[in-house]
mmCIF file of N, CA, C and O and ligand atoms in Angstrom:
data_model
loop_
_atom_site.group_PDB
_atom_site.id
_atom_site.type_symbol
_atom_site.label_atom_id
_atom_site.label_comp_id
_atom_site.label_asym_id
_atom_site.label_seq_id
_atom_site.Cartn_x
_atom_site.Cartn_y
_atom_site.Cartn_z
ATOM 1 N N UNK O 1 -48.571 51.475 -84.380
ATOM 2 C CA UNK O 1 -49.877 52.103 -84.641
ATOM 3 C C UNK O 1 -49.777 53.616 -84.427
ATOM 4 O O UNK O 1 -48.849 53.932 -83.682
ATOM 5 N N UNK O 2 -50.614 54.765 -84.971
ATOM 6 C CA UNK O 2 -50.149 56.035 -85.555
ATOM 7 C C UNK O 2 -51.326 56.309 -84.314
ATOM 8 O O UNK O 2 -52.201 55.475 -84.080
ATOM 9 N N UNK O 3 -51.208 57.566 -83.588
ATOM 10 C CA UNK O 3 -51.839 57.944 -82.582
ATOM 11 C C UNK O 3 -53.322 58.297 -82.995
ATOM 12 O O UNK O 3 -53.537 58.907 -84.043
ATOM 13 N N UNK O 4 -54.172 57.969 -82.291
ATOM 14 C CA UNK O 4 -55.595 58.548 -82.846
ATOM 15 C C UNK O 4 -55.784 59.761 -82.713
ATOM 16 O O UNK O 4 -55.586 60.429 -81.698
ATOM 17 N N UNK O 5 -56.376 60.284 -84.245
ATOM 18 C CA UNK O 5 -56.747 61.943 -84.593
ATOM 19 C C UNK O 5 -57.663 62.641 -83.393
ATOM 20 O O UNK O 5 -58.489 62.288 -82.551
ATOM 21 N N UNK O 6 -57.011 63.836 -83.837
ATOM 22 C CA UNK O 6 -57.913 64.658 -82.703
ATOM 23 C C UNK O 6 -59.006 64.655 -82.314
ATOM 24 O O UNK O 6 -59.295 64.869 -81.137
ATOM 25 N N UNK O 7 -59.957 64.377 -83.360
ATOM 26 C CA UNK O 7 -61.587 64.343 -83.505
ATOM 27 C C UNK O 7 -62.048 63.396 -82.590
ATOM 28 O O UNK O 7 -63.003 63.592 -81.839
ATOM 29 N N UNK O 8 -61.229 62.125 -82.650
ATOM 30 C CA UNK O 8 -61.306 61.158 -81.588
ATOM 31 C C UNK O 8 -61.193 60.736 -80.364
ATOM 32 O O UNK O 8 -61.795 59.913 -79.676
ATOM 33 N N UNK O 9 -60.123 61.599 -80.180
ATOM 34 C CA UNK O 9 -59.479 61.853 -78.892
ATOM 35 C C UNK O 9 -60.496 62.937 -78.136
ATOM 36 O O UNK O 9 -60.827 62.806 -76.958
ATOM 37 N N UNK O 10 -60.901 63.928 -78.914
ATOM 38 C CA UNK O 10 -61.615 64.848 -78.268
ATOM 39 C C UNK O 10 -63.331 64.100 -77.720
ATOM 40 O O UNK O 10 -63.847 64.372 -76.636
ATOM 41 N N UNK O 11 -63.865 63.288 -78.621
ATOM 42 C CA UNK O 11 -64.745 62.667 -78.380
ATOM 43 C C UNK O 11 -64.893 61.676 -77.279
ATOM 44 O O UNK O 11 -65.852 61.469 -76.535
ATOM 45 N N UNK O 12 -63.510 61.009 -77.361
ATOM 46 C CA UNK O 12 -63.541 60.333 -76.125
ATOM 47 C C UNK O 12 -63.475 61.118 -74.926
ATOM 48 O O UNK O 12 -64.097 60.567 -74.019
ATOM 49 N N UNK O 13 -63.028 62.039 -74.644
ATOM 50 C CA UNK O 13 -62.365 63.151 -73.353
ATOM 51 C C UNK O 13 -64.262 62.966 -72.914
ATOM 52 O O UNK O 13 -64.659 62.381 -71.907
ATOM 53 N N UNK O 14 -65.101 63.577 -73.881
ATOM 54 C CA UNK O 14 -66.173 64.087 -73.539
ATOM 55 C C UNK O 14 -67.119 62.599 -72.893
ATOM 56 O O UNK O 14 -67.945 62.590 -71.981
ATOM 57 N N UNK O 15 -66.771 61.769 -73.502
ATOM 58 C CA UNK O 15 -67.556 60.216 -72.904
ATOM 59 C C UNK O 15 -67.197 60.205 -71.492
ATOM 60 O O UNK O 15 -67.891 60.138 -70.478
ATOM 61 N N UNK O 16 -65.240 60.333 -71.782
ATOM 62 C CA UNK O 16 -64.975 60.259 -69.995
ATOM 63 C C UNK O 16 -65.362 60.936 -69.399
ATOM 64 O O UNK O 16 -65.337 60.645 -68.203
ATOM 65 N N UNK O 17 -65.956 62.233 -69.775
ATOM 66 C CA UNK O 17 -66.555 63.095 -68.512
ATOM 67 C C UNK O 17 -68.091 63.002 -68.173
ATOM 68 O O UNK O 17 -68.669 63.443 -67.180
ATOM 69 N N UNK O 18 -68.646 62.262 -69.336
ATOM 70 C CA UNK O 18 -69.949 61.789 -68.812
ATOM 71 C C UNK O 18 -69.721 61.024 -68.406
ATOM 72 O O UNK O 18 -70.541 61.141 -67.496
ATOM 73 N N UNK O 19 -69.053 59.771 -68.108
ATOM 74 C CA UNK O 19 -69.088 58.209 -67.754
ATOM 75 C C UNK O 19 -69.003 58.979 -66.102
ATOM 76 O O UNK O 19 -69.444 58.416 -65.100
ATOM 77 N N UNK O 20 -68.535 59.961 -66.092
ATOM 78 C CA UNK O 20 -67.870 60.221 -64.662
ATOM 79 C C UNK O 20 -69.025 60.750 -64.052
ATOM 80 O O UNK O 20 -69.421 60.487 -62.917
ATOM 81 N N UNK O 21 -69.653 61.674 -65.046
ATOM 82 C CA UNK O 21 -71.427 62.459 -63.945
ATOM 83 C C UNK O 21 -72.054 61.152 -63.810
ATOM 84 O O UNK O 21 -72.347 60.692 -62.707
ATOM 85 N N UNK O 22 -72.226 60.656 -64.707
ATOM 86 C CA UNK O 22 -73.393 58.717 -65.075
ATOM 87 C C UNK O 22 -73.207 58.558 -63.191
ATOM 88 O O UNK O 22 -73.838 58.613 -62.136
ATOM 89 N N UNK O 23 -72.049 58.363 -63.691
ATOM 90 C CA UNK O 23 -71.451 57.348 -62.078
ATOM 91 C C UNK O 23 -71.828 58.217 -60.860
ATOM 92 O O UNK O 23 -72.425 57.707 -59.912
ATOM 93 N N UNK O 24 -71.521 59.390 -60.871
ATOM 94 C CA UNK O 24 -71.679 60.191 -59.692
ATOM 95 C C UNK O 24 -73.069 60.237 -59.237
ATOM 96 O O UNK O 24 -73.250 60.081 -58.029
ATOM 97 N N UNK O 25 -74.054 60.421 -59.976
ATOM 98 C CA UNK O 25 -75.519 60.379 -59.930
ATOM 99 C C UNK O 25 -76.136 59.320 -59.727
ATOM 100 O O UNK O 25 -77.226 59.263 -59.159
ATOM 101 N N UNK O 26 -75.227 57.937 -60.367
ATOM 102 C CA UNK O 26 -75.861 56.812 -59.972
ATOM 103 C C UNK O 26 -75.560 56.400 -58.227
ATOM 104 O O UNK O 26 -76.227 55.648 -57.517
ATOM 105 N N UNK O 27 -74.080 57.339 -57.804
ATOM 106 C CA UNK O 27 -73.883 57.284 -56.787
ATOM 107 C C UNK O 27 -74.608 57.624 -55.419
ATOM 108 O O UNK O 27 -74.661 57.055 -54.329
ATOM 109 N N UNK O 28 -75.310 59.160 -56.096
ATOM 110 C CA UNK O 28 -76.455 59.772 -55.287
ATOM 111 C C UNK O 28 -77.557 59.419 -55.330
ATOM 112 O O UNK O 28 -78.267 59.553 -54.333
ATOM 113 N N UNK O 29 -78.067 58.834 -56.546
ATOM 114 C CA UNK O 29 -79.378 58.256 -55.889
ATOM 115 C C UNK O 29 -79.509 56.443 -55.112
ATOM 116 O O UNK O 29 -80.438 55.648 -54.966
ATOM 117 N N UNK O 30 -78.276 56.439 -54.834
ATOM 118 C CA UNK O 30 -77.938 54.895 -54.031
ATOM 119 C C UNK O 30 -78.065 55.215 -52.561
ATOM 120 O O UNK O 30 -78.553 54.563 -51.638
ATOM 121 N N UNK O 31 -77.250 56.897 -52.621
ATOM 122 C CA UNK O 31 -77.084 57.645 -51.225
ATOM 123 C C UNK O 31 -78.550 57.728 -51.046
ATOM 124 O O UNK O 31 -78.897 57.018 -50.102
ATOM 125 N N UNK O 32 -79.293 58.192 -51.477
ATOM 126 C CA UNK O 32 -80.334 58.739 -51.192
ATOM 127 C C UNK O 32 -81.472 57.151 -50.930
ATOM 128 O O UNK O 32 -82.096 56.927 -49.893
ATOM 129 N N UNK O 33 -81.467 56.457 -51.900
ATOM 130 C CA UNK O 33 -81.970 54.989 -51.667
ATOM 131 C C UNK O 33 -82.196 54.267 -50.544
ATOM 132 O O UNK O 33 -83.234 53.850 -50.030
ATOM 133 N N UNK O 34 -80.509 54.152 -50.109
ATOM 134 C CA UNK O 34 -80.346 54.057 -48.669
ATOM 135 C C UNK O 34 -80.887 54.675 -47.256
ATOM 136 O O UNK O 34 -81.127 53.994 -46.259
ATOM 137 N N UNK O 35 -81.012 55.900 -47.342
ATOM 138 C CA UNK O 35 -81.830 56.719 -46.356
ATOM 139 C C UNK O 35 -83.412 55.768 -46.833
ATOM 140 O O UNK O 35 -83.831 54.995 -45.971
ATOM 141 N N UNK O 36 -84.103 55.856 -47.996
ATOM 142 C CA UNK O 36 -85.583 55.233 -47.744
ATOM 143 C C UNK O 36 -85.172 53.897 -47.392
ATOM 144 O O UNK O 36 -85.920 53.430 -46.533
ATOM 145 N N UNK O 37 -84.105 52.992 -47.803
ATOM 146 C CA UNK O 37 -84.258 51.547 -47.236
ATOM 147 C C UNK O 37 -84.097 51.679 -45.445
ATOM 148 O O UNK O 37 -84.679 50.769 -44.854
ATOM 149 N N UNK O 38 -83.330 52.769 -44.488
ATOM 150 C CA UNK O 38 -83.339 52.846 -42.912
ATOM 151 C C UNK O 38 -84.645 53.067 -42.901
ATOM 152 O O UNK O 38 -85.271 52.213 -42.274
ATOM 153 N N UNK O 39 -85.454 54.154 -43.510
ATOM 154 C CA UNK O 39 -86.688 54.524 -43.404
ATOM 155 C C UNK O 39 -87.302 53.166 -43.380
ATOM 156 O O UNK O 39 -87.671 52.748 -42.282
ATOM 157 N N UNK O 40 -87.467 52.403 -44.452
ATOM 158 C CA UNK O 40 -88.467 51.280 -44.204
ATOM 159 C C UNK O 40 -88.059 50.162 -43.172
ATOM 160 O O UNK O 40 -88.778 49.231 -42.808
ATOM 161 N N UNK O 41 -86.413 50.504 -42.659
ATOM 162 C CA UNK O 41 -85.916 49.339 -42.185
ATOM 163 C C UNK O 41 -87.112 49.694 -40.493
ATOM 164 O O UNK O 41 -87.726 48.788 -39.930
ATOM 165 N N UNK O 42 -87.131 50.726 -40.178
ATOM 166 C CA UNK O 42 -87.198 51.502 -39.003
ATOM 167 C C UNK O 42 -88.959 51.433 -38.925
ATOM 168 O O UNK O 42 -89.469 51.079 -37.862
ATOM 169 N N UNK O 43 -89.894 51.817 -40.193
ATOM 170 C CA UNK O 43 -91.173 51.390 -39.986
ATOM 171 C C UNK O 43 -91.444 49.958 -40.034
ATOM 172 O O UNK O 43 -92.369 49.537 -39.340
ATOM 173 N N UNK O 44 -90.842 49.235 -40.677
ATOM 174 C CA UNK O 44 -91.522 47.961 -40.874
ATOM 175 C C UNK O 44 -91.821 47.945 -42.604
ATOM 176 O O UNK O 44 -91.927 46.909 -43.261
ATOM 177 N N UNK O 45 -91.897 48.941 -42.998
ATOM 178 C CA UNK O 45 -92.113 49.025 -44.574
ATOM 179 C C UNK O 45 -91.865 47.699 -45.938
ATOM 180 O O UNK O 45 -90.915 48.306 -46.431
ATOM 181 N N UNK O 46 -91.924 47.113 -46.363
ATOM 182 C CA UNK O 46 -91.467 45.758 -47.344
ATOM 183 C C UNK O 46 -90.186 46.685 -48.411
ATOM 184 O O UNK O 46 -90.325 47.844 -48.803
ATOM 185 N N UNK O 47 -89.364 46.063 -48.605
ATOM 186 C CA UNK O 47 -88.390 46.564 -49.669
ATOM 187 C C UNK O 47 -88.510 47.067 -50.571
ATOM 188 O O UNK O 47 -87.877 48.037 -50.988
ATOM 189 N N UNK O 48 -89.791 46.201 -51.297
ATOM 190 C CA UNK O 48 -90.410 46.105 -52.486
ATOM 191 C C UNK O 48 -91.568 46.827 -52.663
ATOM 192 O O UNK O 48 -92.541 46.426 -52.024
ATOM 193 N N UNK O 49 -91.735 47.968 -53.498
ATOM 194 C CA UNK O 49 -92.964 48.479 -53.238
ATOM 195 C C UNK O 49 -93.360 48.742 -54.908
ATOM 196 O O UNK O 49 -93.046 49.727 -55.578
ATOM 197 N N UNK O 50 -94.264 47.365 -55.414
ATOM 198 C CA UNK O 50 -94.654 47.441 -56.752
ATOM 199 C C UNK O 50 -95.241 48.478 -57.871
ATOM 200 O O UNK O 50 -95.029 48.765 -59.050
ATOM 201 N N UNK O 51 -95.943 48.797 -57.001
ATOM 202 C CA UNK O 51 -96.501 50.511 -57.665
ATOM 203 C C UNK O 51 -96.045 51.241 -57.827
ATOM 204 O O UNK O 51 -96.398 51.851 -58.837
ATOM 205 N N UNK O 52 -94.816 51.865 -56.966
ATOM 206 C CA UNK O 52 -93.768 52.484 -56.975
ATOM 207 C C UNK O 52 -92.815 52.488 -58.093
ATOM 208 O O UNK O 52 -92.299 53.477 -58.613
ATOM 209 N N UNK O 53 -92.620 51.017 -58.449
ATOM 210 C CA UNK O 53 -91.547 50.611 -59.459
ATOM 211 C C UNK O 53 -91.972 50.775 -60.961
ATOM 212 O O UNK O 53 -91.309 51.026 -61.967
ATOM 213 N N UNK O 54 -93.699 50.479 -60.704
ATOM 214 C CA UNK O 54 -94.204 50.535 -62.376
ATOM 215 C C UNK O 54 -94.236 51.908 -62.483
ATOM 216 O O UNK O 54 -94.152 52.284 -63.652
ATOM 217 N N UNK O 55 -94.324 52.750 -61.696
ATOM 218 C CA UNK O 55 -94.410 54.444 -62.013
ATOM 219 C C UNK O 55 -93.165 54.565 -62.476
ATOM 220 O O UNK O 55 -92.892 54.825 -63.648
ATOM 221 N N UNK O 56 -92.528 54.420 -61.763
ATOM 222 C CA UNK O 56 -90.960 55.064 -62.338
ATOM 223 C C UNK O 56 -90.461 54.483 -63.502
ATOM 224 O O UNK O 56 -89.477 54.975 -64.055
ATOM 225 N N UNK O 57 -91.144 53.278 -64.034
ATOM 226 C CA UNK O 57 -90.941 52.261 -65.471
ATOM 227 C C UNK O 57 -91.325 53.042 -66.256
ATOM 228 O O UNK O 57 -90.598 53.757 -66.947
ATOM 229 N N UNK O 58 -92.324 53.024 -66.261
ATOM 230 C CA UNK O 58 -93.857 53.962 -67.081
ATOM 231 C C UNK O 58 -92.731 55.351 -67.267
ATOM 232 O O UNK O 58 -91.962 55.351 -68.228
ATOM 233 N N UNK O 59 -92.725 56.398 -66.354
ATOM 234 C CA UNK O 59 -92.183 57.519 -66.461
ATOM 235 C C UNK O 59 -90.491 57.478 -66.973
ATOM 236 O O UNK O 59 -90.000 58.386 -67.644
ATOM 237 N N UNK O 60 -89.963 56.638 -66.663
ATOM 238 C CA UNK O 60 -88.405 57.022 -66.945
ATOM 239 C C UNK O 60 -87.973 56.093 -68.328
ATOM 240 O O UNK O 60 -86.844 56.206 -68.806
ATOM 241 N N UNK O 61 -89.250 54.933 -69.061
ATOM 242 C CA UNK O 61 -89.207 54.806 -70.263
ATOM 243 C C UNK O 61 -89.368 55.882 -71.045
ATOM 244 O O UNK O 61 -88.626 56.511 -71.800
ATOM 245 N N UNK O 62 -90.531 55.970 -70.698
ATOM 246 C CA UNK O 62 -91.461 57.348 -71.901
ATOM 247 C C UNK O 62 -89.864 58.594 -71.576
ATOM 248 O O UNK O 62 -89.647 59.182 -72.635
ATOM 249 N N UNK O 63 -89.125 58.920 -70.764
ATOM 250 C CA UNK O 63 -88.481 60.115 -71.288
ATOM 251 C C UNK O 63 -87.382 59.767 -71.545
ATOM 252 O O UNK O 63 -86.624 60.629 -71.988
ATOM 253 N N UNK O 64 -86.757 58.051 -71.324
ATOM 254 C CA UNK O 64 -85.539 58.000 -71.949
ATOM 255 C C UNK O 64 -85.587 57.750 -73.954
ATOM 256 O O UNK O 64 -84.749 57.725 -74.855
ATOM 257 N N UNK O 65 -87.192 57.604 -73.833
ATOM 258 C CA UNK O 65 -87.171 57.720 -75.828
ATOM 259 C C UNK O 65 -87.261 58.814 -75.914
ATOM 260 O O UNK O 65 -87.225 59.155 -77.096
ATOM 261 N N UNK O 66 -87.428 60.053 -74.872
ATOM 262 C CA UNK O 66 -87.512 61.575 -75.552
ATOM 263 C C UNK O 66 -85.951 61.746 -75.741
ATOM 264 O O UNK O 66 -85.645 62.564 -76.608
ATOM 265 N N UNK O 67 -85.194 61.290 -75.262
ATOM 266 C CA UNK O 67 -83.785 61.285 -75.590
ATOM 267 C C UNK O 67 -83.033 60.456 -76.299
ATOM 268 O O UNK O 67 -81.810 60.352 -76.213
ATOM 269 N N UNK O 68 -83.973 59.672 -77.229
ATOM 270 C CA UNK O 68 -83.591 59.253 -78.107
ATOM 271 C C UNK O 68 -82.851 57.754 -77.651
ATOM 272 O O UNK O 68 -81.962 57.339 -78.394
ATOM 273 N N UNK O 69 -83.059 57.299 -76.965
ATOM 274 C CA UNK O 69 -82.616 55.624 -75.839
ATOM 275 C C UNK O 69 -84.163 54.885 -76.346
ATOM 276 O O UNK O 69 -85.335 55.192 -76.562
ATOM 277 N N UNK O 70 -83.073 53.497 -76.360
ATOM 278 C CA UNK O 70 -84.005 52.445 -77.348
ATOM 279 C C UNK O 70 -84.923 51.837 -75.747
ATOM 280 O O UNK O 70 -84.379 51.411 -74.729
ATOM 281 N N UNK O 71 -86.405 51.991 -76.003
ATOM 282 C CA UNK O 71 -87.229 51.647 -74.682
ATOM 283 C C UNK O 71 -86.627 50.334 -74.206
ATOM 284 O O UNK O 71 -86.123 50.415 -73.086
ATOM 285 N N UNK O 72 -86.565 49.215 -74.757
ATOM 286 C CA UNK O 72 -85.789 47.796 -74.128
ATOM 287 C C UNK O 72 -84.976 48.097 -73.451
ATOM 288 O O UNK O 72 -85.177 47.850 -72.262
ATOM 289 N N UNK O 73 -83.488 48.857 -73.868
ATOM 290 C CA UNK O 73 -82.522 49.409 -72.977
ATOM 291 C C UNK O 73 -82.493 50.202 -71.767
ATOM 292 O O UNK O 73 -81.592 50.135 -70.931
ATOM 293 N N UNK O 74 -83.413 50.885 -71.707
ATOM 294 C CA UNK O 74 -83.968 51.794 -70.674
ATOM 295 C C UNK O 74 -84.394 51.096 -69.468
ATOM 296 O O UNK O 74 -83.939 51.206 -68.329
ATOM 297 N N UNK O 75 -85.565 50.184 -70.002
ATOM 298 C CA UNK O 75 -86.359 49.150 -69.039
ATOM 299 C C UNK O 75 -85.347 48.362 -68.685
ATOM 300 O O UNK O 75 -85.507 48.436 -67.466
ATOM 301 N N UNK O 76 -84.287 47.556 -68.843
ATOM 302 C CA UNK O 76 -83.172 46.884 -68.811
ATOM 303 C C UNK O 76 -82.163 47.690 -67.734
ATOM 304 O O UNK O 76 -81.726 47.117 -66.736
ATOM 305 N N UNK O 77 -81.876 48.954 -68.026
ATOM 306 C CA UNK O 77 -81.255 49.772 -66.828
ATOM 307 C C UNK O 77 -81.799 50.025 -66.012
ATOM 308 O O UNK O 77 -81.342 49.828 -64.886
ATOM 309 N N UNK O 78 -83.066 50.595 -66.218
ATOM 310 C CA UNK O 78 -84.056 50.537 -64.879
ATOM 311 C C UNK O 78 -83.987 49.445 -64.011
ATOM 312 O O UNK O 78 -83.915 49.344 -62.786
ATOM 313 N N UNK O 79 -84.026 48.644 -64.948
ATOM 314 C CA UNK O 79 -84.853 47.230 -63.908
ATOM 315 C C UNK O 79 -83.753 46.587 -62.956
ATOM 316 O O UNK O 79 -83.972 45.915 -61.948
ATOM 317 N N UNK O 80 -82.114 47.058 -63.677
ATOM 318 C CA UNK O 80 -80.614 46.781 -63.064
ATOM 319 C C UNK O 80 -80.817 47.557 -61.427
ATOM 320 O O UNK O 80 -80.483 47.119 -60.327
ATOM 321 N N UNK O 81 -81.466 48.807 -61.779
ATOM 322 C CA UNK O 81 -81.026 49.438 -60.450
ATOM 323 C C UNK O 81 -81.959 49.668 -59.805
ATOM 324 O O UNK O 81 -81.823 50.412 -58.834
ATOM 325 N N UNK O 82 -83.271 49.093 -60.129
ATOM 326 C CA UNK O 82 -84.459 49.211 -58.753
ATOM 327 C C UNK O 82 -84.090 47.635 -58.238
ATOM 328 O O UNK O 82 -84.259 47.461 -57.031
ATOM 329 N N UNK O 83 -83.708 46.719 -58.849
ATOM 330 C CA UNK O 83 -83.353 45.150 -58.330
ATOM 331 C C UNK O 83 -81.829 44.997 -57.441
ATOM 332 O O UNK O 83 -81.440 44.021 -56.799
ATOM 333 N N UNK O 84 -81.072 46.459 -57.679
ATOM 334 C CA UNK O 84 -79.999 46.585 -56.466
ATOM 335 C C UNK O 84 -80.408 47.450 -55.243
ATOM 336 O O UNK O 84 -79.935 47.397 -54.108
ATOM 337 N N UNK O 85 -81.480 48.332 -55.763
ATOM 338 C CA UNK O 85 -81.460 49.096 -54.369
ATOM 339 C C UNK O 85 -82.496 48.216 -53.832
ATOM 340 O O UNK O 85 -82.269 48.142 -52.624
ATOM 341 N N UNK O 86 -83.657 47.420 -54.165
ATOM 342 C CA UNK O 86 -84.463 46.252 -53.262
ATOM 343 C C UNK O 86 -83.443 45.201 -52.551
ATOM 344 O O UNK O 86 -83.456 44.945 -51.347
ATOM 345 N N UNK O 87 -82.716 44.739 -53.340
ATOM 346 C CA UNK O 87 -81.718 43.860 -52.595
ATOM 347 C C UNK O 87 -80.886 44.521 -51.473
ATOM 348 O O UNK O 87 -80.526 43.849 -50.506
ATOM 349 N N UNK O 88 -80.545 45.966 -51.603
ATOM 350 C CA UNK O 88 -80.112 46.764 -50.374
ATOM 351 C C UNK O 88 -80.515 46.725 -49.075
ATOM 352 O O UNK O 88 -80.094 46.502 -47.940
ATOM 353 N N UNK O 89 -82.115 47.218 -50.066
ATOM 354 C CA UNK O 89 -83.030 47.102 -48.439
ATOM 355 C C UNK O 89 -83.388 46.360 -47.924
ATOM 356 O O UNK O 89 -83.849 46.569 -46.802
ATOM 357 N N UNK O 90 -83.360 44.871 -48.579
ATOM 358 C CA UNK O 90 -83.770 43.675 -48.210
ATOM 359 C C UNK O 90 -82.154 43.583 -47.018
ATOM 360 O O UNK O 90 -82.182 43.128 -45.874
ATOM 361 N N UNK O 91 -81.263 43.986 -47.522
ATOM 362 C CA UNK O 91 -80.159 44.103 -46.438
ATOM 363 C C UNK O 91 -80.330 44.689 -45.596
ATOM 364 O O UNK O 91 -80.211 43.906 -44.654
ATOM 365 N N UNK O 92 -80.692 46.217 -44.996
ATOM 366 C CA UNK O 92 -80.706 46.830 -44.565
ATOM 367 C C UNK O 92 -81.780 46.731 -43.737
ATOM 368 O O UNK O 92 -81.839 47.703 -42.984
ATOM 369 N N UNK O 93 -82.656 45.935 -43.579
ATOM 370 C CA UNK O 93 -84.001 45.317 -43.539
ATOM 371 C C UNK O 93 -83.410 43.914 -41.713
ATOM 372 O O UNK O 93 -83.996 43.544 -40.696
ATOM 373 N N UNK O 94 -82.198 43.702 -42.248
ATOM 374 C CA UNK O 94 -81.915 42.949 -41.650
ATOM 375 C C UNK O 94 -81.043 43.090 -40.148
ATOM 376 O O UNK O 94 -81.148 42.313 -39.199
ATOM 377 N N UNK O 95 -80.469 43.883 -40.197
ATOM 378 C CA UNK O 95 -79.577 45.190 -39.807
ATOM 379 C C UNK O 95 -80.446 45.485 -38.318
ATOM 380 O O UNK O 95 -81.645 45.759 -38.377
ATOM 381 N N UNK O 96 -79.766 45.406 -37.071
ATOM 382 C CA UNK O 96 -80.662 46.137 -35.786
ATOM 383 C C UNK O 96 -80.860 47.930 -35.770
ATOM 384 O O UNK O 96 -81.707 48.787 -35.518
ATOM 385 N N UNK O 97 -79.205 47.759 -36.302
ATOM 386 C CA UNK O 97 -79.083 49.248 -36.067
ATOM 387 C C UNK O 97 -78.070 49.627 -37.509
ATOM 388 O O UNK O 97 -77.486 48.704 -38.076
ATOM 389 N N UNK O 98 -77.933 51.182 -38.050
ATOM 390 C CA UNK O 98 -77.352 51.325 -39.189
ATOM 391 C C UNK O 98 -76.186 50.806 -39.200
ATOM 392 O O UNK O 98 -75.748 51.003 -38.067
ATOM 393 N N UNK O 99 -75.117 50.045 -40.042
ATOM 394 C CA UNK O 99 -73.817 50.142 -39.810
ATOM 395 C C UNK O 99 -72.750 51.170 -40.001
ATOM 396 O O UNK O 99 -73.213 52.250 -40.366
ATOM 397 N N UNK O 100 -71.779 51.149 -39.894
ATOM 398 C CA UNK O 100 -70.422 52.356 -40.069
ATOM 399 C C UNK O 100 -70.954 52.926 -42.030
ATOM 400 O O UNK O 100 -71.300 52.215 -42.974
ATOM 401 N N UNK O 101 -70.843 53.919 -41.968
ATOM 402 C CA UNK O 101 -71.068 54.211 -42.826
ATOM 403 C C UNK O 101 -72.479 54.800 -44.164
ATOM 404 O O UNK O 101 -72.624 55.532 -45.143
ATOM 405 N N UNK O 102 -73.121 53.972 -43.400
ATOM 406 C CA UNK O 102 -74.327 53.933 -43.731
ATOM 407 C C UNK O 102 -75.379 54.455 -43.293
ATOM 408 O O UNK O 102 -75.531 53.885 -42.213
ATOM 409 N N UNK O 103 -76.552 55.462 -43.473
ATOM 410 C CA UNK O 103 -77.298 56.259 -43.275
ATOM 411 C C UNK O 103 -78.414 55.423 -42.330
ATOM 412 O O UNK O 103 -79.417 55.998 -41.906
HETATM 413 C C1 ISJ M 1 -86.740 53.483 -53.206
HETATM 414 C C2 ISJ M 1 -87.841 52.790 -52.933
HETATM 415 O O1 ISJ M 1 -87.842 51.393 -52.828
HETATM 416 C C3 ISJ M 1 -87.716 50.515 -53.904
HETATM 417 C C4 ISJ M 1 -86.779 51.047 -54.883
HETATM 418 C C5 ISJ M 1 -87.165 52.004 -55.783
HETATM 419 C C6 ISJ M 1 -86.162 52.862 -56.504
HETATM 420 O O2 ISJ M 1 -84.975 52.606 -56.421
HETATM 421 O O3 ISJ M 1 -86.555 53.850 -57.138
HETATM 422 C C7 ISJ M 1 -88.532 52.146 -56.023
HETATM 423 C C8 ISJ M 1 -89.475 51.356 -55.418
HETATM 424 C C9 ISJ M 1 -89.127 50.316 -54.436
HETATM 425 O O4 ISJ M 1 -89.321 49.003 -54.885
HETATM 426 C C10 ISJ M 1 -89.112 53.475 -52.655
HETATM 427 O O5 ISJ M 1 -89.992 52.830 -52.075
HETATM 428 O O6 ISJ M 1 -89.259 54.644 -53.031
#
């Protein structure tokens, strides 16, 4: 097989360097997640805070179609990563004190 043209190669370079911010950001707001799941672990707070979740639905649909992202897909990623960081805190929830590592 004959090596793939430049055009291609260059296109991919640029995916890998978004795939790499995607990740990093999805990394920081997990970091940051974590600090509100000690926060609620520490008041008593519920994991789950419904109103909370439809705002950020509502708001982070409506601007992932300003960028041109199909609304199903959006709501679908959303819904991936408010249902890992609840399951976090539902961990963290459980927890006396923070563990190694963790905020
Ligand atoms: C992070 C929070 O907790 C949960 C997770 C949310 C999120 O990841 O954005 C939003 C609402 C909550 O169900 C919060 O209460 O702000």
């Amino acid at each position: 097989m004959s090596a793939p043209p430049d055009q291609l190669l260059n296109l991919r370079a640029q995916i890998n360097q978004l795939d790499e911010q995607l990740i990093e950001v999805l990394g920081e707001r997990f970091e940051i997640s974590r600090l509100i799941g000690e926060f609620k672990r520490k008041t008593g707070l519920p994991a789950l805070d419904e109103a909370r979740e439809a705002a950020i639905m509502e708001n982070r649909t409506a601007l992932a179609m300003e960028y041109g992202l199909d609304r199903d897909f959006a709501h679908r990623f959303m819904q991936m990563i408010l249902d890992q960081v609840v399951a976090e805190h539902q961990e963290i929830s459980q927890y006396k004190s923070p563990p190694r590592g963790r905020a």
